[in-house]
Amino acid sequence: MLNIGCHLSISKGFAHIGIEAKSIGANTFQFFTRNPQGGKAKELDSADVEKYNSYASENGFAPIVAHAPYTLNPCSDNPQTREFAQMVFADDLRRMSKIPHNYYNFHPGSHVGQGIEKGIEMIVDLLNSVMQQDQNTTVLLETMSGKGSEVGAEFNQLAEIISGVRLKEKMGVCLDTCHIFAAGYDIVHDLDSVMTEFDKNIGLSRLKAVHLNDSLMPFASHKDRHAKIGEGEIGQEALIRFINHPTVRKLPFILETPNDLDGYEKEIALMRKNYTA
Ligand code: FE
Ligand code: FE
Ligand code: ZN
């Protein structure tokens, strides 16, 4: 079975989001751990989370993906911004322990002119300071488009981050189809080679989740604009080939396309219909 869902809001709680996800044909979803501006997060309500956990197992849900706020930048040149990133990251990992065996995805960061190597070093430092031996959450680095001074637009940069982290067994990668296409990985014409390159650099066993998006911006544009499935430069056919690729087909797929619930429901149905069992 295809594991697919979309980005949803947890403002009404986890039990609610599980039912909402199922109502649109999803068996996974992604949520922001706190508002994207990164303010103080609400404590997770244990009873609500318990309800979700049993609903999810009864309904065959795949692992879910928590997304860190976009403002979190572990490799800022401002020490206060880095400190804030560390505080948010540690707090999110602590809160995630109530929903065990799921993923915490974050954008590696923007080095703001300090250079890729310096950026990678700071990201590694953050991870080594916040990750705990007993955490039950796998941390995912998201593949980026390379806009501005983003770190993580090349597979080797993600590999370098992972190699610097002490608790490597708790590290993985979330592949964003829009981002890697914009970064210059041709998943439309040469998917096999892209996945071979991923495997050579990072290792396919690190690949834990996919953000399934079309791209408004052209190949290798280094611009990050998501499009609905079939309304971008990647196209419906290539995205269908993608979900069926042997290297990714069992993973949770999360739509981050510009849609309301109705639109998500249609895209989920479209992908399910075109998934070869
Ligand atoms: Fe993201
Ligand atoms: Fe994404
Ligand atoms: Zn994006």
Coordinates of C-alpha atoms and ligand atoms in Angstrom, one line a residue:
M1 CA 0.0 0.0 0.0
L2 CA 1.1 3.5 -0.8
N3 CA 1.8 5.6 2.3
I4 CA 0.7 9.1 1.5
G5 CA -0.6 12.2 3.2
C6 CA -0.1 15.9 3.3
H7 CA 0.8 18.8 5.5
L8 CA -2.0 19.5 8.1
S9 CA -2.5 21.8 11.0
I10 CA -2.5 20.3 14.5
S11 CA -4.3 23.3 16.0
K12 CA -7.3 21.0 16.9
G13 CA -5.1 18.2 18.3
F14 CA -3.7 14.9 17.2
A15 CA -6.8 12.8 17.6
H16 CA -8.6 15.2 15.3
I17 CA -5.8 15.3 12.7
G18 CA -5.8 11.5 12.5
I19 CA -9.5 11.4 11.6
E20 CA -9.0 14.4 9.2
A21 CA -6.1 12.6 7.5
K22 CA -8.1 9.4 7.1
S23 CA -11.1 11.3 5.7
I24 CA -9.0 12.5 2.7
G25 CA -7.5 9.1 2.1
A26 CA -4.3 9.7 3.9
N27 CA -2.4 7.3 6.2
T28 CA 0.3 9.7 7.2
F29 CA 0.8 13.5 7.5
Q30 CA 3.2 16.2 8.4
F31 CA 2.7 19.0 10.9
F32 CA 4.6 22.0 12.2
T33 CA 5.9 21.5 15.7
R34 CA 5.0 25.1 16.5
N35 CA 4.1 28.2 14.5
P36 CA 6.6 28.8 11.7
Q37 CA 7.7 32.0 13.4
G38 CA 9.0 29.7 16.1
G39 CA 7.3 31.1 19.2
K40 CA 6.7 29.1 22.4
A41 CA 5.1 25.7 21.7
K42 CA 2.1 24.3 23.4
E43 CA 2.8 21.2 25.4
L44 CA 1.4 18.1 23.8
D45 CA -1.7 16.8 25.5
S46 CA -0.9 13.2 26.6
A47 CA -4.5 11.9 26.4
D48 CA -4.9 13.4 22.9
V49 CA -1.7 11.9 21.7
E50 CA -2.6 8.5 23.2
K51 CA -5.9 8.6 21.3
Y52 CA -4.0 9.4 18.1
N53 CA -1.5 6.6 18.7
S54 CA -4.1 3.9 18.9
Y55 CA -6.2 5.4 16.0
A56 CA -3.0 5.4 13.9
S57 CA -2.2 1.8 14.6
E58 CA -5.8 0.6 14.1
N59 CA -5.8 2.4 10.8
G60 CA -2.4 1.3 9.5
F61 CA -0.8 4.7 9.6
A62 CA 2.8 5.0 8.4
P63 CA 5.2 7.1 10.5
I64 CA 4.4 10.8 10.6
V65 CA 6.7 13.8 10.0
A66 CA 7.1 16.8 12.3
H67 CA 8.5 19.8 10.6
A68 CA 10.7 22.3 12.5
P69 CA 9.9 26.0 12.0
Y70 CA 11.5 27.6 8.8
T71 CA 13.1 30.3 10.9
L72 CA 15.3 27.8 12.7
N73 CA 18.8 28.4 11.4
P74 CA 21.6 26.4 13.0
C75 CA 24.2 28.1 10.9
S76 CA 23.3 31.8 11.2
D77 CA 26.1 34.2 11.8
N78 CA 24.2 35.6 14.8
P79 CA 24.9 33.7 18.0
Q80 CA 21.5 34.5 19.4
T81 CA 19.8 33.0 16.3
R82 CA 21.9 29.8 16.7
E83 CA 21.1 29.6 20.4
F84 CA 17.4 30.0 19.6
A85 CA 17.7 27.2 17.0
Q86 CA 19.3 25.0 19.7
M87 CA 16.6 25.7 22.2
V88 CA 13.7 25.0 19.8
F89 CA 15.4 21.8 18.5
A90 CA 15.9 20.4 22.0
D91 CA 12.4 21.3 23.1
D92 CA 10.9 19.8 20.0
L93 CA 12.8 16.5 20.4
R94 CA 11.6 16.4 24.0
R95 CA 8.0 17.0 23.0
M96 CA 8.3 14.4 20.2
S97 CA 9.0 11.7 22.7
K98 CA 5.3 11.5 23.3
I99 CA 4.8 10.3 19.8
P100 CA 7.6 7.7 19.5
H101 CA 9.1 6.3 16.4
N102 CA 8.4 9.2 14.1
Y103 CA 10.4 11.8 12.3
Y104 CA 11.6 15.3 13.0
N105 CA 12.5 17.1 9.7
F106 CA 14.4 20.3 9.5
H107 CA 16.0 22.6 6.9
P108 CA 19.8 22.3 7.5
G109 CA 20.1 26.1 7.4
S110 CA 21.6 29.1 5.5
H111 CA 25.2 29.9 6.0
V112 CA 24.6 33.6 5.2
G113 CA 27.9 34.1 3.5
Q114 CA 30.1 32.2 5.9
G115 CA 30.6 29.4 3.4
I116 CA 29.2 25.8 3.1
E117 CA 32.0 24.3 5.2
K118 CA 31.4 26.6 8.1
G119 CA 27.7 26.1 7.7
I120 CA 28.1 22.3 7.9
E121 CA 30.3 22.6 10.9
M122 CA 27.7 24.6 12.8
I123 CA 24.8 22.3 11.8
V124 CA 26.9 19.3 13.1
D125 CA 27.6 21.2 16.4
L126 CA 23.9 21.8 16.9
L127 CA 23.0 18.2 16.3
N128 CA 25.7 16.9 18.6
S129 CA 24.5 19.3 21.3
V130 CA 20.8 18.5 21.2
M131 CA 20.5 14.8 20.2
Q132 CA 20.2 12.3 23.0
Q133 CA 21.2 8.7 23.2
D134 CA 17.7 7.7 24.4
Q135 CA 15.6 9.8 22.0
N136 CA 13.1 7.8 20.1
T137 CA 12.8 10.2 17.2
T138 CA 14.8 10.0 14.0
V139 CA 16.1 13.4 12.8
L140 CA 15.7 14.1 9.1
L141 CA 17.8 16.6 7.0
E142 CA 15.7 17.9 4.2
T143 CA 17.2 18.2 0.7
M144 CA 17.1 21.8 -0.3
S145 CA 16.8 23.8 -3.5
G146 CA 19.9 25.9 -2.9
K147 CA 18.2 29.2 -2.8
G148 CA 20.3 32.0 -1.3
S149 CA 23.0 30.4 0.9
E150 CA 21.1 27.3 1.8
V151 CA 23.1 24.3 2.9
G152 CA 21.9 20.9 1.7
A153 CA 21.2 21.3 -2.0
E154 CA 23.8 18.7 -2.8
F155 CA 23.7 15.1 -1.5
N156 CA 27.4 15.2 -0.5
Q157 CA 26.7 18.1 1.9
L158 CA 24.0 16.1 3.7
A159 CA 26.4 13.1 3.8
E160 CA 29.0 15.4 5.4
I161 CA 26.6 16.6 8.1
I162 CA 25.6 13.0 8.9
S163 CA 29.3 11.9 9.1
G164 CA 29.9 14.6 11.7
V165 CA 27.0 13.5 14.0
R166 CA 27.8 11.2 16.8
L167 CA 24.4 9.5 17.0
K168 CA 24.4 8.6 13.3
E169 CA 21.9 5.8 13.8
K170 CA 19.2 8.5 14.6
M171 CA 19.9 10.5 11.4
G172 CA 18.0 10.3 8.1
V173 CA 17.1 12.3 5.1
C174 CA 13.8 13.6 3.7
L175 CA 13.9 14.0 0.0
D176 CA 11.8 16.9 -1.4
T177 CA 11.1 16.3 -5.1
C178 CA 10.6 20.1 -5.8
H179 CA 13.8 21.0 -4.1
I180 CA 16.1 18.4 -5.7
F181 CA 14.7 19.2 -9.1
A182 CA 15.3 22.9 -8.5
A183 CA 18.8 22.0 -7.2
G184 CA 19.7 20.3 -10.5
Y185 CA 18.9 16.6 -9.9
D186 CA 16.9 15.5 -13.0
I187 CA 14.2 13.3 -11.6
V188 CA 12.2 13.8 -14.8
H189 CA 14.7 12.3 -17.4
D190 CA 17.2 10.4 -15.2
L191 CA 15.6 9.2 -12.0
D192 CA 17.7 6.1 -11.8
S193 CA 21.0 8.1 -11.9
V194 CA 19.7 10.5 -9.3
M195 CA 18.8 7.7 -6.9
T196 CA 22.2 6.0 -7.6
E197 CA 23.9 9.2 -6.7
F198 CA 21.9 9.5 -3.5
D199 CA 22.9 5.9 -2.6
K200 CA 26.6 6.6 -3.4
N201 CA 26.7 9.8 -1.3
I202 CA 24.3 9.2 1.6
G203 CA 23.1 5.6 1.3
L204 CA 19.5 4.7 0.5
S205 CA 19.0 3.3 4.0
R206 CA 19.1 6.9 5.3
L207 CA 16.2 7.9 3.1
K208 CA 13.1 7.9 5.4
A209 CA 10.5 10.2 3.9
V210 CA 9.6 12.1 0.8
H211 CA 8.0 15.5 0.2
L212 CA 6.0 15.0 -3.0
N213 CA 5.7 18.3 -4.8
D214 CA 5.7 19.6 -8.3
S215 CA 8.0 22.7 -9.0
L216 CA 6.8 26.0 -10.3
M217 CA 10.4 26.9 -11.2
P218 CA 12.5 25.2 -13.9
F219 CA 15.1 22.6 -13.5
A220 CA 18.3 23.7 -11.7
S221 CA 16.8 27.2 -11.0
H222 CA 17.7 27.0 -7.3
K223 CA 14.3 28.5 -6.5
D224 CA 11.8 27.0 -4.1
R225 CA 8.2 27.3 -5.3
H226 CA 5.9 24.3 -4.9
A227 CA 3.3 23.5 -7.5
K228 CA 0.3 21.2 -7.5
I229 CA 0.9 17.8 -8.9
G230 CA 0.9 18.1 -12.7
E231 CA 0.9 21.9 -12.7
G232 CA 4.7 22.4 -12.5
E233 CA 7.9 21.6 -14.4
I234 CA 8.2 18.1 -13.0
G235 CA 4.8 17.0 -14.2
Q236 CA 2.4 14.3 -13.2
E237 CA 4.0 11.5 -15.2
A238 CA 7.4 11.9 -13.6
L239 CA 5.9 12.1 -10.1
I240 CA 4.0 8.9 -10.7
R241 CA 7.2 7.2 -11.9
F242 CA 8.8 8.6 -8.7
I243 CA 6.4 7.1 -6.2
N244 CA 6.7 3.7 -7.9
H245 CA 10.5 3.7 -7.9
P246 CA 11.9 0.7 -6.0
T247 CA 14.2 2.9 -3.9
V248 CA 11.3 5.0 -2.4
R249 CA 8.0 3.2 -2.9
K250 CA 7.6 2.0 0.7
L251 CA 8.4 5.4 2.3
P252 CA 5.8 7.9 3.6
F253 CA 5.0 10.6 0.9
I254 CA 3.9 14.0 2.1
L255 CA 2.3 16.5 -0.2
E256 CA 3.3 20.1 0.4
T257 CA 1.4 21.3 -2.7
P258 CA -0.6 24.6 -2.5
N259 CA -4.0 22.9 -1.8
D260 CA -6.9 23.0 0.5
L261 CA -8.2 19.6 1.9
D262 CA -10.2 19.0 -1.2
G263 CA -7.2 19.4 -3.4
Y264 CA -5.1 17.2 -1.2
E265 CA -7.8 14.5 -1.3
K266 CA -7.7 14.5 -5.1
E267 CA -3.9 14.3 -5.3
I268 CA -3.9 11.5 -2.8
A269 CA -6.5 9.6 -4.8
L270 CA -4.6 10.2 -8.1
M271 CA -1.4 8.8 -6.6
R272 CA -3.1 5.8 -5.1
K273 CA -4.7 5.0 -8.4
N274 CA -1.4 5.1 -10.1
Y275 CA 0.6 3.1 -7.6
T276 CA 1.5 -0.3 -8.7
A277 CA 0.8 -2.8 -5.9
Ligands
FE1 FE 10.5 21.8 4.4
FE2 FE 9.7 20.2 1.7
ZN3 ZN 10.0 24.0 -0.4

